[in-house]
mmCIF file of C-alpha atoms and ligand atoms in Angstrom:
data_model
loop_
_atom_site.group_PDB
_atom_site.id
_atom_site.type_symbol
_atom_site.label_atom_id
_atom_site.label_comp_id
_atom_site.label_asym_id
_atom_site.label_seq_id
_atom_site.Cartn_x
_atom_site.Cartn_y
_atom_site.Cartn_z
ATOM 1 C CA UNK T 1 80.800 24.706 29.529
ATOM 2 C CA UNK T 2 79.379 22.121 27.334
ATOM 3 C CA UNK T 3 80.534 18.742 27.821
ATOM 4 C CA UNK T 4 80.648 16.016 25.753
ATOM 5 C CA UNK T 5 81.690 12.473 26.196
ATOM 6 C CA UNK T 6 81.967 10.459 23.298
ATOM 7 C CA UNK T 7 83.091 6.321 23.193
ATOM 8 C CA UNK T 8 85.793 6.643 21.484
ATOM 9 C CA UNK T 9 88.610 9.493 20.287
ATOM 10 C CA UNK T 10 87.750 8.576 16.912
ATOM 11 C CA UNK T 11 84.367 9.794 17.424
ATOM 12 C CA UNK T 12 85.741 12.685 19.186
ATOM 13 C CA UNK T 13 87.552 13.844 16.082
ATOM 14 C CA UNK T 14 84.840 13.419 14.078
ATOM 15 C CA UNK T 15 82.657 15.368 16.524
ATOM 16 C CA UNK T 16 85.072 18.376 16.130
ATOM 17 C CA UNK T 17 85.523 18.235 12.705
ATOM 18 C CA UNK T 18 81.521 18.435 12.359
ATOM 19 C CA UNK T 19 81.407 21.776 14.229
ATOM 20 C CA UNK T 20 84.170 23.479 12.774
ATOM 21 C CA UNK T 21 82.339 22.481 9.302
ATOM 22 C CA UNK T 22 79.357 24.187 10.459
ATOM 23 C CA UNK T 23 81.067 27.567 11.233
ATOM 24 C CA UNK T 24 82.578 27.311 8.047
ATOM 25 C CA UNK T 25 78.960 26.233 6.438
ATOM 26 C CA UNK T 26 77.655 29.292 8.133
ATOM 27 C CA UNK T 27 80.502 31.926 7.716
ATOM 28 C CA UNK T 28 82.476 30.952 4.498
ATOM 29 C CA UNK T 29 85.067 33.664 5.355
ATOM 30 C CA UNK T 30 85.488 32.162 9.199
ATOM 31 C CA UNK T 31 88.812 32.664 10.678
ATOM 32 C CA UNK T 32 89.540 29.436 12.217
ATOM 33 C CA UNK T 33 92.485 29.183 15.101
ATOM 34 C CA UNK T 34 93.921 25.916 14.398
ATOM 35 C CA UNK T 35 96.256 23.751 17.176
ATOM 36 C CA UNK T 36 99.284 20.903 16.652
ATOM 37 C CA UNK T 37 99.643 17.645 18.499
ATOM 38 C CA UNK T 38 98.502 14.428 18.196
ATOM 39 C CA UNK T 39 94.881 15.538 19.390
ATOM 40 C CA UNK T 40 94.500 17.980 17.045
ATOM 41 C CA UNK T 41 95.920 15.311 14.181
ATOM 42 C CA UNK T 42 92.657 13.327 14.678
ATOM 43 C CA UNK T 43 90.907 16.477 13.761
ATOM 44 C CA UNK T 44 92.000 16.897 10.373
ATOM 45 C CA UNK T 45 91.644 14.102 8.224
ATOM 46 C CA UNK T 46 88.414 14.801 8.866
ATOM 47 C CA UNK T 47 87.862 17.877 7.507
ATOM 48 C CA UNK T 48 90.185 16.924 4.416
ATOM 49 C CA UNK T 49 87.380 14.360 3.455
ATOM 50 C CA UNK T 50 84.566 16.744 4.300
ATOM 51 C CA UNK T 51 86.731 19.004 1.078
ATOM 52 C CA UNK T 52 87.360 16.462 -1.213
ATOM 53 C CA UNK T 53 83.709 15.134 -0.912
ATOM 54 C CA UNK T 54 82.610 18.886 -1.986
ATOM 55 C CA UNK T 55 80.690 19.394 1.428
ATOM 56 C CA UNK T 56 83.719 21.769 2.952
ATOM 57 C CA UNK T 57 85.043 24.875 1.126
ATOM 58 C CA UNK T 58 88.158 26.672 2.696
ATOM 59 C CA UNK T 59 88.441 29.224 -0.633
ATOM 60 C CA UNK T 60 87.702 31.961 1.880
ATOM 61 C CA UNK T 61 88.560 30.494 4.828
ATOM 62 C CA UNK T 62 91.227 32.207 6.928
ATOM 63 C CA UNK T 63 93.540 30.071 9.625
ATOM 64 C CA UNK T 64 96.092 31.193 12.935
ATOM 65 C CA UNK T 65 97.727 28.651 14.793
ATOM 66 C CA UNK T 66 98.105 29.108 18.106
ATOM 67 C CA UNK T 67 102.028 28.352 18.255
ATOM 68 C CA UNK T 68 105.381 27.631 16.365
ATOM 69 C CA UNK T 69 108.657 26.337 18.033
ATOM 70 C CA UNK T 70 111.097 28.941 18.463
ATOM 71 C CA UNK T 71 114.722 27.945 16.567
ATOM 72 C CA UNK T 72 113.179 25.630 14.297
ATOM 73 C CA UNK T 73 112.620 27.264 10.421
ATOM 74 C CA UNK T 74 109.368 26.360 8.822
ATOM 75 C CA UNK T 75 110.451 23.912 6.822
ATOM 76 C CA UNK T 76 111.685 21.267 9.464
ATOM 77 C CA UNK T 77 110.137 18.161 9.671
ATOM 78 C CA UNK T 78 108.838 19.065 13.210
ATOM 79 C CA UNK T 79 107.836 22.891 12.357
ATOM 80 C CA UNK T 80 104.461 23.135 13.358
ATOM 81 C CA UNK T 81 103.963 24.970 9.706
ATOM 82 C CA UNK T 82 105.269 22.183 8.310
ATOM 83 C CA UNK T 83 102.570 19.942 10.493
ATOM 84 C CA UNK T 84 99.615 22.104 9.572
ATOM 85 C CA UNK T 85 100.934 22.145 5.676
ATOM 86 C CA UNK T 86 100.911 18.066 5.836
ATOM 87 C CA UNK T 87 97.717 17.676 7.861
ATOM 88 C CA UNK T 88 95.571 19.852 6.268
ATOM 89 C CA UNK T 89 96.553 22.761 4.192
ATOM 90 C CA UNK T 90 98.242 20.932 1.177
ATOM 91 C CA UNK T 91 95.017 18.299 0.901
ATOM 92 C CA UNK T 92 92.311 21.190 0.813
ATOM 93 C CA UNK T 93 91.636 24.266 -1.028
ATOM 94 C CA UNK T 94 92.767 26.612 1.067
ATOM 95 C CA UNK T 95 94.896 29.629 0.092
ATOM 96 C CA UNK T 96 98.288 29.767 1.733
ATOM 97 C CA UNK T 97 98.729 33.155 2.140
ATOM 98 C CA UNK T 98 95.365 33.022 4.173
ATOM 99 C CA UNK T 99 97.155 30.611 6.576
ATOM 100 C CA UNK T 100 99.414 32.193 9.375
ATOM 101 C CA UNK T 101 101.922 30.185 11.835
ATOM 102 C CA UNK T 102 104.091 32.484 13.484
ATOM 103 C CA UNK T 103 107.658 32.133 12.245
ATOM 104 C CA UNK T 104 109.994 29.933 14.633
ATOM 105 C CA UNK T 105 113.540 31.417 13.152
ATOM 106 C CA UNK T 106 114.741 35.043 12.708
ATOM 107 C CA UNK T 107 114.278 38.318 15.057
ATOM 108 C CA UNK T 108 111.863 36.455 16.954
ATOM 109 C CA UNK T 109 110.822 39.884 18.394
ATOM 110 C CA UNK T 110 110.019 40.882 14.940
ATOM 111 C CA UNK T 111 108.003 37.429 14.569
ATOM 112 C CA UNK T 112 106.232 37.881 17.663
ATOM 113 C CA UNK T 113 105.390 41.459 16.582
ATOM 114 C CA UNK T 114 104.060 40.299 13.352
ATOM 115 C CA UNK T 115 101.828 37.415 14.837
ATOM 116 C CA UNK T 116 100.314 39.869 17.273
ATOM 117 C CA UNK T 117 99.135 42.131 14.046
ATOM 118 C CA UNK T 118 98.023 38.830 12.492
ATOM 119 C CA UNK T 119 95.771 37.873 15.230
ATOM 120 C CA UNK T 120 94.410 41.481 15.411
ATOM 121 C CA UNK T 121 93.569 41.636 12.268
ATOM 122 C CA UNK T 122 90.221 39.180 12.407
ATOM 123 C CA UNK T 123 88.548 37.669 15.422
ATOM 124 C CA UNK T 124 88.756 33.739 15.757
ATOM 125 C CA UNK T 125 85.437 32.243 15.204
ATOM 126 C CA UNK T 126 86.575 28.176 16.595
ATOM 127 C CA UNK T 127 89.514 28.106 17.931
ATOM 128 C CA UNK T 128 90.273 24.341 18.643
ATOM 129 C CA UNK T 129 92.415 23.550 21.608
ATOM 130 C CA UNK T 130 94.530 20.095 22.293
ATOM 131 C CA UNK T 131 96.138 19.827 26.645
ATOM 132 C CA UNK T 132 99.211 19.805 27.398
ATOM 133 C CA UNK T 133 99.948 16.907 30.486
ATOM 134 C CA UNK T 134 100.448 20.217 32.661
ATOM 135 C CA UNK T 135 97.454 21.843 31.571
ATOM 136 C CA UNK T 136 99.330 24.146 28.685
ATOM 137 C CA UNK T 137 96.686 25.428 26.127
ATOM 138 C CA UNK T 138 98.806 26.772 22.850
ATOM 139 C CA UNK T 139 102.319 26.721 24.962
ATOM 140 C CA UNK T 140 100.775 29.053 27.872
ATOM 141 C CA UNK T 141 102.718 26.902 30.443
ATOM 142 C CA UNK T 142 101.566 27.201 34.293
ATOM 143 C CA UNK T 143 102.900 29.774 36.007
ATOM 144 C CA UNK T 144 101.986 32.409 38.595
ATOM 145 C CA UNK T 145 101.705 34.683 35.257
ATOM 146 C CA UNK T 146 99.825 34.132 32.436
ATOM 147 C CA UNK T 147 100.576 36.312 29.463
ATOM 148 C CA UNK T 148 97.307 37.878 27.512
ATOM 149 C CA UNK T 149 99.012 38.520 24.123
ATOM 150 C CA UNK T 150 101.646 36.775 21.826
ATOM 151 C CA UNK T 151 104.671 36.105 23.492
ATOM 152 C CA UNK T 152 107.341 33.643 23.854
ATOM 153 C CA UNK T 153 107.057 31.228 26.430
ATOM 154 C CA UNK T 154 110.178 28.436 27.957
ATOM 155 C CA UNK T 155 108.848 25.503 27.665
ATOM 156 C CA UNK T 156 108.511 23.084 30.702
ATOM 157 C CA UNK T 157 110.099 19.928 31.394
ATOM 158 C CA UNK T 158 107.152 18.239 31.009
ATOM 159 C CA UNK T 159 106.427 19.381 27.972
ATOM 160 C CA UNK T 160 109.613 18.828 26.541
ATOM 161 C CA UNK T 161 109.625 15.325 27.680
ATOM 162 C CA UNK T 162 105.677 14.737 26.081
ATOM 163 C CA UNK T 163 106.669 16.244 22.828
ATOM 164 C CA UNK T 164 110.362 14.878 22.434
ATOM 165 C CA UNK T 165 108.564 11.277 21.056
ATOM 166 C CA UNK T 166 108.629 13.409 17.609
ATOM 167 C CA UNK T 167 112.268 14.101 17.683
ATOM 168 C CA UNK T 168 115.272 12.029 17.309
ATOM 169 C CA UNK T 169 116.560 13.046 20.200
ATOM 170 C CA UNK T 170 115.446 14.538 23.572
ATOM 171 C CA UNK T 171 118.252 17.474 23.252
ATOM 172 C CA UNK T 172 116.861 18.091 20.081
ATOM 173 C CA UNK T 173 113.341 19.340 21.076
ATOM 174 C CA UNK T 174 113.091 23.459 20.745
ATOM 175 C CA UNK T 175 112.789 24.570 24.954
ATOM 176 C CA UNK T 176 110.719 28.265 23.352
ATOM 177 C CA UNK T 177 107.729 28.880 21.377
ATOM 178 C CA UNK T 178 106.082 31.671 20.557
ATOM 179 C CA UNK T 179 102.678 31.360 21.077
ATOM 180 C CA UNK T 180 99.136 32.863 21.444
ATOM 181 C CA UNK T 181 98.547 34.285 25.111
ATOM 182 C CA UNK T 182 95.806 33.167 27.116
ATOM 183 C CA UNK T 183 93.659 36.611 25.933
ATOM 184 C CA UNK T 184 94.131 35.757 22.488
ATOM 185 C CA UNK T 185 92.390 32.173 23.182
ATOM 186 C CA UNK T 186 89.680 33.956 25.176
ATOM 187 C CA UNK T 187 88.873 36.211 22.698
ATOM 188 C CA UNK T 188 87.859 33.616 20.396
ATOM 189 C CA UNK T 189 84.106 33.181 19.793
ATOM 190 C CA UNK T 190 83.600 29.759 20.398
ATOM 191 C CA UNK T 191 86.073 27.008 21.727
ATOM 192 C CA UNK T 192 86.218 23.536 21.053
ATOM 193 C CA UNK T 193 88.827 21.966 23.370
ATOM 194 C CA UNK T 194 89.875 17.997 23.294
ATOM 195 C CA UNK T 195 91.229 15.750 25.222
ATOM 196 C CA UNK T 196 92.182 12.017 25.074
ATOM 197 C CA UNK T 197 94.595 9.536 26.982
ATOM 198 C CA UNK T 198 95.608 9.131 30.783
ATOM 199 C CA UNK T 199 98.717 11.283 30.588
ATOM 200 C CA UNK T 200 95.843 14.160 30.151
ATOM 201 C CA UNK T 201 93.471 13.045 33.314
ATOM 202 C CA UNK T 202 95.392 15.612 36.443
ATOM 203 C CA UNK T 203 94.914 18.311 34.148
ATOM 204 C CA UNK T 204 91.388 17.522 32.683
ATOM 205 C CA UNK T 205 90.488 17.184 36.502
ATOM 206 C CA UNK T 206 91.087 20.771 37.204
ATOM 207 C CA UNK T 207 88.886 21.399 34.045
ATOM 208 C CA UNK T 208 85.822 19.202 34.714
ATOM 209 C CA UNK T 209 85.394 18.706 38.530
ATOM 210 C CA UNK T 210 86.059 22.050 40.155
ATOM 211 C CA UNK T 211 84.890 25.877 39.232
ATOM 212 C CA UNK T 212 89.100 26.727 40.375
ATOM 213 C CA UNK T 213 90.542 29.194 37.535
ATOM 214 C CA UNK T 214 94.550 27.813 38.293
ATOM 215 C CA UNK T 215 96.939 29.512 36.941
ATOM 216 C CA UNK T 216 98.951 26.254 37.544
ATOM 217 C CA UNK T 217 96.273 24.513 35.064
ATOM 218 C CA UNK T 218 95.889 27.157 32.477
ATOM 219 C CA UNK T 219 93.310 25.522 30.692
ATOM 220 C CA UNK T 220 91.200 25.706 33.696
ATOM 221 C CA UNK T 221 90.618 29.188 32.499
ATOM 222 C CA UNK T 222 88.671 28.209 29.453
ATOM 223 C CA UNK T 223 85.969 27.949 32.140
ATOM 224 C CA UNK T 224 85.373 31.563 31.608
ATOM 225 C CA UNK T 225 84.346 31.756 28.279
ATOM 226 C CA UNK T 226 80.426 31.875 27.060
ATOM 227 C CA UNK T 227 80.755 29.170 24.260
ATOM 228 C CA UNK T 228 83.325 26.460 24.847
ATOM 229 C CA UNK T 229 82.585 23.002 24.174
ATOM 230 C CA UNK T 230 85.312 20.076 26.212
ATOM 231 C CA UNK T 231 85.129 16.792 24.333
ATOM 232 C CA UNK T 232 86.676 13.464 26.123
ATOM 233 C CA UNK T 233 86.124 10.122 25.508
ATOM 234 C CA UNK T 234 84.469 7.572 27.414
ATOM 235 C CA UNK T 235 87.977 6.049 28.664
ATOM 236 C CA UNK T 236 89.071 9.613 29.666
ATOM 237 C CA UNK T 237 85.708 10.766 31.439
ATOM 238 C CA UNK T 238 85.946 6.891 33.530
ATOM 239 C CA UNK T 239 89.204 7.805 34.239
ATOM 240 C CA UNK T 240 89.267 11.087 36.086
ATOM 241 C CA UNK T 241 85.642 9.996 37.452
ATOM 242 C CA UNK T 242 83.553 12.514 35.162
ATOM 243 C CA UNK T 243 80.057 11.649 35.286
ATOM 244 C CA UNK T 244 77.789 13.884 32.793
HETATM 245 C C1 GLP W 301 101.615 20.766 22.251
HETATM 246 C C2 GLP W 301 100.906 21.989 21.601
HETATM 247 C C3 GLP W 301 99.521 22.164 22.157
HETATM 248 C C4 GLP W 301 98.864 20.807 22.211
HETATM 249 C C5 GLP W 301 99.508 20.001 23.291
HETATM 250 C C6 GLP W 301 99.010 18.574 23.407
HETATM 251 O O1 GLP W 301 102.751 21.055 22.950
HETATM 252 N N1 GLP W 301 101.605 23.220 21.716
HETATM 253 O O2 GLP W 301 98.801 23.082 21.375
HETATM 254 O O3 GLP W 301 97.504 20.923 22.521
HETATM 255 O O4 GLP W 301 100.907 20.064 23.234
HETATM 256 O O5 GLP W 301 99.505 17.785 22.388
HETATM 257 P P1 GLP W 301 98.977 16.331 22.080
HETATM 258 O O6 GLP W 301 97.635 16.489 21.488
HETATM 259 O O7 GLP W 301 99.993 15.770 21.119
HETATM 260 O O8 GLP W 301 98.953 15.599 23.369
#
């Protein structure tokens, strides 16, 4: 794994945004596999400037995301198609139609069906990966089974309680996803996974200071792949004791 600490999460972002540019730079028609979360959020602005400036095209760019909330339809405030349209995908010039987020409402068997014939259809070139606090990459939660395909996964407590600071109401965050399986996140080319904030140091621990593959951490199996690179910040990297 490559490591890199940086002093700050803006820097991080920026970091990220620079080598997902240069995939792009080098393969106009990349697919990219694209995440949610506040992590990821830092990301995109990023890139959105790196467009508008003319450096960044996305014309033949292609884009999965790694996971949509089960029961919620796309255009909900909290959607993760609706985050990805308001992030990024309505400020650059991407194509829609070159954009997939599985679909959260419906014959979800159907939707999972379709999203694994999506994914098949191009290898990921970046895939960029947020934490959960349990060590969730896309919504693979721990477990003594990890799934390798698309699936849909119950959400954990945790999780529910991290991500229920975007909704109204606790009772009112989604408790399924569909989401990428761990294979599908393996099978990328090259991936770029971030992390920021105490809430994120157990987990990032299992990633950085032990060779363990835990299927309790599922991150931890990134550690497998030939070409990921982990960026933390200098806060983060103090805080779990990570010394480059
Ligand atoms: C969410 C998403 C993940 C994301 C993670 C961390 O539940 N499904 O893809 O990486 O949780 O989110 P955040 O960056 O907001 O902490």
């Amino acid at each position: 794994m490559n490591i890199i600490v940086t002093e700050n999460f803006a820097k991080t972002c920026e970091l990220a945004a620079k080598m997902i540019g240069d995939v792009i730079r080098n393969k106009p028609d990349a697919r990219l596999g694209l995440a949610t979360g506040s992590t990821a959020q830092g990301v995109y602005p990023y890139l959105v400037a790196a467009n508008k400036a003319g450096k960044l095209d996305f014309s033949r760019v292609n884009t999965v995301n790694l996971d949509e909330y089960v029961g919620l339809p796309a255009d909900h405030p909290q959607s993760y198609r609706r985050f990805m349209d308001e992030n990024l995908f309505n400020h650059i010039n991407i194509d829609k139609k070159n954009t997939v987020v599985a679909k959260g409402t419906g014959d979800i068997d159907a939707n999972v069906a379709a999203f694994r014939e999506a994914i098949a259809e191009k290898p990921i070139d970046v895939q960029l990966l947020g934490i959960g606090v349990d060590g969730h990459v896309g919504f693979n939660e721990p477990g003594v089974v990890l799934y390798d395909g698309a699936h849909v996964e119950e959400l954990d407590e945790s999780t529910i309680d991290a991500n229920a600071r975007f909704f109204a109401d606790r009772s009112e965050v989604p408790t399924k996803a569909i989401s990428m399986g761990m294979g599908d996140i393996l099978r990328a080319k090259k991936l770029l996974l971030l992390a920021t904030g105490e809430n994120k140091a157990e987990a990032m621990k299992g990633l950085l200071l032990n060779e363990e593959l835990d299927v309790q951490n599922p991150a931890t199996l990134v550690k497998t792949h030939p070409d990921v690179t982990v960026i933390i910040d200098r806060a983060l990297a103090d805080c779990i004791g990570y010394q480059a």
